[in-house]
Amino acid sequence: MGEERGLYIGAAVSHQALPADETYREILGREFSMVTAENAMKFRSLAPEEGRYDFRDADALVDFASEHGMAMRGPTLVWHQQYPEWLTEERFSADEISQILRRHILTVAGRYRGAVRSWDVVNEAVEEDGSLRDSIWLRALGPDFMAKAFRWAHEADPQARLYYNDYSGEGSGVKSDAIYLLVKQLVDQGVPIDGVGLQMHLVLDAHAPIEDMKANIRRLNELGLEVAITEMDVRIPKPVTPKKLERQAQLYSDVIQMVLEAQNLREFVLWGFTDRYSWIPESSPEADAGLIFDREFQPKPAYQALHDRLKAATAQ
Ligand code: G3I
């Protein structure tokens, strides 16, 4: 989907489902032109034990992308969650933590140099109130941890596009403004940042207005930055009904239309593609059915809505 418009249409991939589910692999390889790692490239997944990296799951995904001529997004080099359990402030000084982070970024972005089109270098560093989120990285390196992370990532892979990525900053508001000011500061400092990832984890009937999203994308583009949609899903408050599935389809349609009209947006990535492996039921039990294929791998109205918009755009 989407290649005709120079648009990468992607999906986050479960490293557990990929080797185990043939239907999953078949649809993934047929329907998408980009993949991203739902968990396999997170620090804890790659380095569960101190001093040892296990790249098997991440390599399997990179190999799948390469075998299917798909582009690759890499999440996430620096995050306040899912870093290794052995990495504690009781055991390591601030300077040692800084060295560990630098080594991690150079190791991972260096290993996949040329294979990953864009990295989410820093993920979710801004709180809902616009303040910098407390994290082991902020405590050890100070606010400059982000500029350092981008510079290390650029050193490791000068060709990769380097993104700041976050949720609930898609439209207008305190958090969106704080993200804008953060990335503007990085741009003004000459930090090698190329774009902002809008995760687009939406709740049906309770999300930012599309017009606010368009305005936000425009102002980020005016900084000279790309924008990517990095983790889209639209969770439906239970009970899931045919009418709600139709409204979900309309929202997917509105977002992809916004993407197609945007000036500097080349990556539209879903956070999975089938409800069978979605993170939503576990994390938000009051909701379900956020993706475009159901648990039986049947396309939902949202799938058809995306296809119709992309087909219409290609026909223009
Ligand atoms: O792999 C281990 C397994 O060995 C262990 O037996 C099992 C039980 O503890 O846990 C497994 O790890 C889980 C991992 O997903 C892989 O399945 C972690 O506990 C679980 O916390 C982790 O959840 C992921 C979550 O990020 C936290 O990393 C979700 O699948 C993933 O969808 C979610 O994705 C995040 C993005 O990275 C950032 N943006 C928000 C998005 C949704 O929260």
Short mmCIF file of C-alpha atoms and ligand atoms in Angstrom, two decimals, residues 16 38-39 42 79 81-82 123-124 199 201 231 271 279, ligand 1:
data_model
loop_
_atom_site.label_atom_id
_atom_site.label_comp_id
_atom_site.label_asym_id
_atom_site.label_seq_id
_atom_site.Cartn_x
_atom_site.Cartn_y
_atom_site.Cartn_z
CA GLN A 16 6.95 -13.60 18.99
CA GLU A 38 7.27 -3.43 18.56
CA ASN A 39 9.72 -4.65 21.24
CA LYS A 42 14.29 -1.98 22.96
CA TRP A 79 13.29 5.62 26.56
CA GLN A 81 10.93 2.35 30.06
CA GLN A 82 12.25 -1.08 29.10
CA ASN A 123 10.99 8.44 22.95
CA GLU A 124 8.40 10.10 25.24
CA GLN A 199 2.50 8.05 17.71
CA HIS A 201 -2.55 6.10 19.61
CA GLU A 231 2.34 3.93 16.09
CA TRP A 271 1.19 -0.28 15.92
CA TRP A 279 -1.05 -4.36 23.01
O1 G3I B 1 9.41 -10.76 26.40
C1 G3I B 1 8.96 -10.86 27.76
C2 G3I B 1 8.70 -12.33 28.12
O2 G3I B 1 9.96 -13.02 28.08
C3 G3I B 1 8.08 -12.39 29.50
O3 G3I B 1 7.78 -13.75 29.81
C4 G3I B 1 6.79 -11.55 29.52
C5 G3I B 1 6.08 -11.58 30.86
O4 G3I B 1 6.73 -10.69 31.72
O5 G3I B 1 7.13 -10.18 29.22
C6 G3I B 1 7.65 -10.08 27.91
O6 G3I B 1 7.98 -8.73 27.66
C7 G3I B 1 6.82 -7.92 27.42
C8 G3I B 1 7.01 -7.22 26.06
O7 G3I B 1 5.94 -6.29 25.80
C9 G3I B 1 7.07 -8.23 24.91
O8 G3I B 1 5.85 -8.92 24.82
C10 G3I B 1 6.77 -6.85 28.51
O9 G3I B 1 6.46 -7.48 29.74
C11 G3I B 1 5.68 -5.83 28.18
O10 G3I B 1 5.74 -4.74 29.11
C12 G3I B 1 5.95 -5.25 26.79
O11 G3I B 1 4.89 -4.34 26.49
C13 G3I B 1 5.19 -3.46 25.40
C14 G3I B 1 5.22 -2.01 25.94
O12 G3I B 1 5.43 -1.10 24.85
C15 G3I B 1 6.35 -1.81 26.94
O13 G3I B 1 7.57 -2.02 26.26
C16 G3I B 1 4.06 -3.59 24.37
O14 G3I B 1 4.11 -4.88 23.77
C17 G3I B 1 4.26 -2.54 23.28
O15 G3I B 1 3.16 -2.54 22.37
C18 G3I B 1 4.35 -1.14 23.90
O16 G3I B 1 4.63 -0.24 22.87
C19 G3I B 1 4.79 1.14 23.28
C20 G3I B 1 5.90 1.74 22.47
O17 G3I B 1 7.09 0.99 22.69
C21 G3I B 1 6.09 3.21 22.80
N1 G3I B 1 4.84 3.95 22.60
C22 G3I B 1 3.71 3.38 23.36
C23 G3I B 1 3.50 1.92 22.98
C24 G3I B 1 2.31 1.34 23.73
O18 G3I B 1 2.56 1.35 25.11
#
